[in-house]
Amino acid sequence: MTSKLKSVASRLRAVWMLLLVGVVLSVASPVFLTPTNLLNVALATSVAALLAAGQTYVIILAEIDLSVGTTLGFSSVVTAMTLRDHGLLPALVAGLATGAAVGLVNGLLVTKTRMPSFIATLATMSVLGGLTLQVTSGNPVPVTDYDFQGIGQAAFAGVPVPVWIMLVAFAVFGFVLARTRFGRYVYATGDNAEAARLSGIRIHRIKILAFVISGLLASVAGFIITARLSTAQPTAGSGLELAAIAAVIIGGTSLAGGRGSLLGTLVGALVLGVIDNGMNLLDVSPFLQNVVKGLVILLAVFLDRNLDVLRRLMPRRDPAGPSPTPSSPVTPELAQHV
């Protein structure tokens, strides 16, 4: 029973981190726990959380996608330009298709050319960043469609639409990861790709689909940030890939592959969002904010890599209890039962 509790505690360490940070900030700032501020935290977290959701699939496979930030920016520009010329529905389709196409290219580069995902997606990141600036000449693309702006600015039942989009995306893709055959294949491939291949799993197809999911969710995140700003900024996603990876790591997904969950990733994204919000409320220097976030990431990676060592250092009680002493007499009645 104790081992099971320790296992649950280790999987939910991001929850403990979130609760600890929340308690500290609620004491330090009376504004933190107000409903308005908590909704602001969820709203500010939605974009990075969507990027992190797709990144979770990739990292469970022991791969990485550095291109999600520039995929967001490129798909946002494509969406805004299509919206200007053809209307809302074609713009949404074009944005999703762009994200999926980028994910497909990344997946093919990793599987068919056997490039390390770090190198392949780093190259894709550079290519997409340059294409976005070339297409726009470095200028933002304005968005005036009222219905599209509602994706980022409207609210439903008092909750901003981006938060609803984030929750629905995590529910859908979390179900896919945890309850479907594809999800089981993702875990199996990430845990041991060769064993998965020998058991009949098409590991290349699994990896390609994971990168496509990452690209799709990056384009959805692009919808939100473009609608909120009413412009498609060519550099909108710059640096967000680091926030996404940090959220995945803090959420307990192993960089070695084979372990992780979207629930943990959501909590990890909220941890970063709460830290950002709290430091803004406390008027902490932006330079020190980066220091704090870096230390949080180091702590999460340290716990991930050294949890077994820490468990061995913890004192254990013998569940069997004290052994009988040699001098204990054995009665005839007891001997009959031995």
XYZ file of C-alpha atoms in Angstrom:
338
model
C 0.000 0.000 0.000
C 2.828 2.392 0.869
C 4.591 1.730 -2.438
C 1.377 2.494 -4.332
C 0.978 5.798 -2.491
C 4.580 6.735 -3.296
C 3.982 5.886 -6.954
C 0.886 8.074 -7.083
C 2.731 10.890 -5.306
C 5.566 10.765 -7.827
C 3.160 10.882 -10.785
C 1.327 13.831 -9.267
C 4.369 15.826 -8.227
C 3.275 18.654 -10.532
C 0.062 18.874 -8.492
C 2.071 19.238 -5.300
C 4.162 21.942 -6.961
C 1.018 23.769 -8.106
C -0.542 23.583 -4.649
C 2.661 24.790 -2.973
C 3.060 27.744 -5.330
C -0.638 28.559 -4.992
C -0.480 28.591 -1.176
C 2.616 30.812 -1.162
C 1.116 33.302 -3.631
C -2.257 33.399 -1.890
C -0.456 34.466 1.289
C 1.831 36.909 -0.521
C -0.883 38.592 -2.612
C -4.580 38.969 -1.725
C -5.371 39.405 -5.435
C -4.113 35.965 -6.464
C -7.169 33.894 -5.487
C -9.762 36.247 -6.940
C -11.884 34.659 -9.722
C -10.834 37.329 -12.215
C -7.143 36.681 -11.644
C -7.543 32.889 -11.815
C -9.359 33.222 -15.149
C -6.526 35.442 -16.354
C -4.047 32.713 -15.400
C -6.025 30.104 -17.353
C -6.347 32.434 -20.342
C -2.642 33.256 -20.377
C -1.790 29.559 -20.071
C -4.043 28.339 -22.907
C -1.624 28.917 -25.814
C 1.431 27.319 -24.191
C -0.738 24.477 -22.854
C -1.990 23.586 -26.352
C 1.578 23.528 -27.658
C 2.564 21.370 -24.689
C -0.289 18.926 -25.351
C 1.061 18.101 -28.790
C 4.607 18.084 -27.461
C 3.586 15.442 -24.914
C 2.830 12.909 -27.649
C 6.226 13.545 -29.216
C 8.226 13.404 -25.978
C 6.523 10.178 -24.852
C 8.022 8.745 -28.050
C 11.465 9.917 -26.822
C 11.506 12.572 -29.565
C 11.212 16.374 -29.453
C 9.562 19.051 -31.594
C 11.361 22.396 -31.591
C 9.264 23.776 -34.445
C 5.940 24.254 -32.613
C 6.565 27.979 -32.032
C 7.296 28.783 -35.661
C 4.501 26.431 -36.762
C 2.170 28.605 -34.692
C 3.482 31.770 -36.359
C 3.430 30.393 -39.911
C -0.046 28.873 -39.611
C -1.309 32.127 -38.076
C -0.100 34.105 -41.094
C -1.659 31.580 -43.509
C -4.924 31.744 -41.557
C -5.010 35.549 -41.543
C -4.256 35.823 -45.264
C -6.881 33.225 -46.168
C -9.380 34.928 -43.864
C -8.815 38.244 -45.627
C -9.432 36.775 -49.088
C -11.793 33.811 -48.630
C -13.635 33.980 -45.308
C -13.766 32.188 -41.969
C -14.222 28.492 -42.765
C -11.525 28.288 -45.481
C -9.187 30.181 -43.145
C -9.679 27.672 -40.332
C -9.178 24.757 -42.720
C -6.055 26.366 -44.188
C -4.577 26.968 -40.733
C -5.206 23.399 -39.565
C -3.891 21.984 -42.850
C -0.725 24.060 -42.507
C -0.065 22.767 -38.991
C -0.747 19.177 -40.030
C 1.519 19.528 -43.083
C 4.395 20.806 -40.955
C 3.897 17.902 -38.552
C 3.851 15.472 -41.470
C 7.142 16.857 -42.808
C 8.722 16.584 -39.353
C 7.501 13.027 -38.965
C 8.803 11.983 -42.370
C 12.180 13.580 -41.699
C 12.500 11.690 -38.416
C 11.276 8.320 -39.669
C 12.256 8.094 -43.329
C 15.575 9.936 -43.298
C 16.426 8.789 -39.736
C 17.371 12.292 -38.682
C 17.434 12.975 -34.944
C 14.235 14.850 -34.133
C 16.235 17.611 -32.446
C 18.072 18.372 -35.706
C 15.081 17.850 -38.004
C 12.739 20.127 -36.087
C 15.485 22.686 -35.463
C 15.893 22.938 -39.237
C 12.128 23.145 -39.719
C 11.968 25.889 -37.123
C 14.531 27.925 -39.029
C 12.836 27.331 -42.404
C 9.377 28.278 -41.143
C 10.677 31.364 -39.364
C 12.315 32.577 -42.562
C 9.260 31.773 -44.717
C 6.959 33.653 -42.360
C 9.110 36.772 -42.481
C 9.489 36.490 -46.261
C 5.749 36.156 -46.905
C 4.825 39.045 -44.617
C 7.934 41.200 -45.162
C 8.138 41.233 -41.383
C 4.796 43.056 -41.038
C 1.784 41.837 -39.045
C -1.310 40.743 -40.984
C -4.454 42.459 -39.624
C -7.576 40.457 -38.776
C -10.924 42.255 -38.860
C -13.364 39.321 -38.982
C -15.554 39.635 -35.886
C -16.413 35.929 -35.705
C -12.762 34.917 -35.842
C -11.861 37.475 -33.177
C -14.388 35.777 -30.915
C -12.107 32.719 -30.743
C -9.720 34.726 -28.617
C -11.857 37.477 -27.131
C -15.327 36.040 -26.426
C -16.507 34.211 -23.322
C -19.016 31.432 -22.677
C -20.659 31.002 -19.254
C -18.228 33.589 -17.899
C -15.170 31.613 -19.028
C -13.022 32.851 -21.950
C -13.378 30.798 -25.127
C -9.610 30.017 -25.277
C -9.925 28.275 -21.915
C -12.817 26.154 -23.244
C -10.759 25.291 -26.330
C -7.842 24.259 -24.114
C -10.036 22.071 -21.900
C -11.781 20.382 -24.844
C -8.458 19.726 -26.593
C -6.966 18.173 -23.460
C -10.084 16.059 -22.893
C -10.113 14.739 -26.471
C -6.411 14.121 -26.907
C -6.072 12.923 -23.330
C -8.726 10.283 -24.042
C -6.923 9.301 -27.254
C -3.643 8.904 -25.394
C -5.012 7.055 -22.380
C -7.901 4.987 -23.759
C -7.259 4.063 -27.376
C -5.070 1.559 -29.193
C -3.111 4.397 -30.766
C -2.306 5.760 -27.312
C -1.087 2.355 -26.128
C 1.102 2.123 -29.203
C 2.565 5.559 -28.435
C 3.596 4.408 -24.961
C 4.926 1.086 -26.250
C 6.981 2.752 -28.979
C 8.406 5.306 -26.583
C 9.280 2.668 -24.014
C 11.057 0.325 -26.454
C 10.786 1.055 -30.173
C 12.475 -2.163 -31.296
C 10.273 -4.374 -29.133
C 7.211 -2.467 -30.389
C 8.294 -3.029 -33.991
C 8.840 -6.742 -33.420
C 5.376 -7.008 -31.879
C 3.809 -5.681 -35.067
C 3.392 -1.979 -34.255
C 4.098 0.317 -37.197
C 6.342 2.623 -35.233
C 6.993 4.985 -38.150
C 3.270 5.595 -38.581
C 2.891 6.205 -34.845
C 5.693 8.786 -34.841
C 4.358 10.557 -37.933
C 0.868 10.818 -36.419
C 2.332 12.176 -33.171
C 4.129 14.958 -35.044
C 0.941 15.698 -37.020
C -0.973 16.062 -33.739
C 1.716 18.430 -32.494
C 1.384 20.552 -35.641
C -2.415 20.578 -35.477
C -2.474 21.786 -31.880
C 0.130 24.426 -32.712
C -2.204 25.789 -35.395
C -5.110 25.843 -32.907
C -2.903 27.795 -30.509
C -2.200 30.126 -33.433
C -5.941 30.746 -33.862
C -6.172 31.857 -30.244
C -3.200 34.210 -30.210
C -4.157 35.742 -33.584
C -7.747 36.284 -32.504
C -6.681 37.840 -29.200
C -4.302 40.292 -30.875
C -6.510 40.849 -33.969
C -3.315 40.471 -36.000
C -1.098 37.619 -37.133
C 2.349 38.490 -35.836
C 5.199 36.835 -37.797
C 7.099 36.259 -34.543
C 4.076 35.319 -32.441
C 5.338 31.871 -31.474
C 8.982 32.739 -30.936
C 10.247 31.109 -27.739
C 6.972 29.327 -26.946
C 8.490 25.948 -27.797
C 10.641 26.260 -24.671
C 7.599 26.990 -22.498
C 5.818 23.976 -24.008
C 8.736 21.626 -23.351
C 9.062 22.978 -19.803
C 5.362 22.324 -19.114
C 5.690 18.744 -20.368
C 8.749 18.077 -18.198
C 7.213 19.653 -15.095
C 4.088 17.571 -15.726
C 6.085 14.371 -15.282
C 6.595 13.179 -18.853
C 9.929 11.398 -19.125
C 12.445 12.670 -21.662
C 13.537 9.042 -22.057
C 10.092 8.188 -23.407
C 7.371 5.722 -22.466
C 5.867 7.704 -19.594
C 3.657 10.776 -19.297
C 0.092 12.061 -19.409
C -1.812 15.056 -20.716
C -3.260 15.724 -17.267
C 0.254 16.132 -15.913
C 1.121 18.413 -18.838
C -1.910 20.604 -18.141
C -0.880 20.927 -14.501
C 2.692 21.669 -15.576
C 1.474 24.462 -17.857
C -0.607 25.859 -14.992
C 2.447 25.771 -12.705
C 4.341 27.989 -15.149
C 1.303 30.233 -15.632
C 0.798 30.654 -11.888
C 4.482 31.437 -11.376
C 4.369 34.083 -14.129
C 1.190 35.598 -12.722
C 2.440 35.579 -9.150
C 5.726 37.224 -9.999
C 3.871 39.914 -11.949
C 1.581 40.522 -8.983
C 4.613 40.801 -6.708
C 6.367 43.118 -9.183
C 9.377 40.821 -9.579
C 11.971 41.898 -12.127
C 11.462 40.220 -15.559
C 15.099 39.125 -15.465
C 14.596 37.330 -12.162
C 11.402 35.744 -13.519
C 13.458 33.858 -16.076
C 15.821 32.743 -13.307
C 12.934 31.367 -11.235
C 11.377 29.523 -14.185
C 14.760 28.031 -15.054
C 15.187 26.774 -11.492
C 11.707 25.216 -11.555
C 12.574 23.355 -14.760
C 15.860 22.143 -13.248
C 13.985 20.887 -10.181
C 11.481 18.997 -12.329
C 14.218 17.342 -14.419
C 16.200 16.505 -11.274
C 13.189 14.777 -9.734
C 12.515 12.911 -12.979
C 16.073 11.643 -13.273
C 16.798 10.956 -9.601
C 13.493 9.821 -8.116
C 14.697 6.228 -7.677
C 17.837 7.450 -5.912
C 15.773 9.615 -3.586
C 13.503 6.685 -2.770
C 16.487 4.527 -1.817
C 17.708 7.258 0.520
C 14.377 7.342 2.354
C 14.229 5.103 5.453
C 11.877 2.149 5.135
C 10.043 0.196 7.778
C 9.999 -3.576 7.526
C 6.364 -4.480 6.752
C 6.866 -7.950 8.246
C 7.563 -6.501 11.679
C 10.199 -7.702 14.169
C 11.347 -11.306 13.795
C 10.936 -13.620 16.770
C 13.939 -14.079 19.036
C 15.673 -17.459 19.122
C 14.864 -17.795 22.801
C 11.122 -17.714 22.201
C 9.682 -21.017 23.454
C 7.648 -23.176 21.109
C 4.715 -24.723 22.888
C 3.319 -28.132 21.932
C 0.080 -26.478 20.836
C 1.965 -24.197 18.430
C 4.106 -27.083 17.166
C 0.972 -28.940 16.075
C 0.123 -26.070 13.680
C 3.637 -25.728 12.209
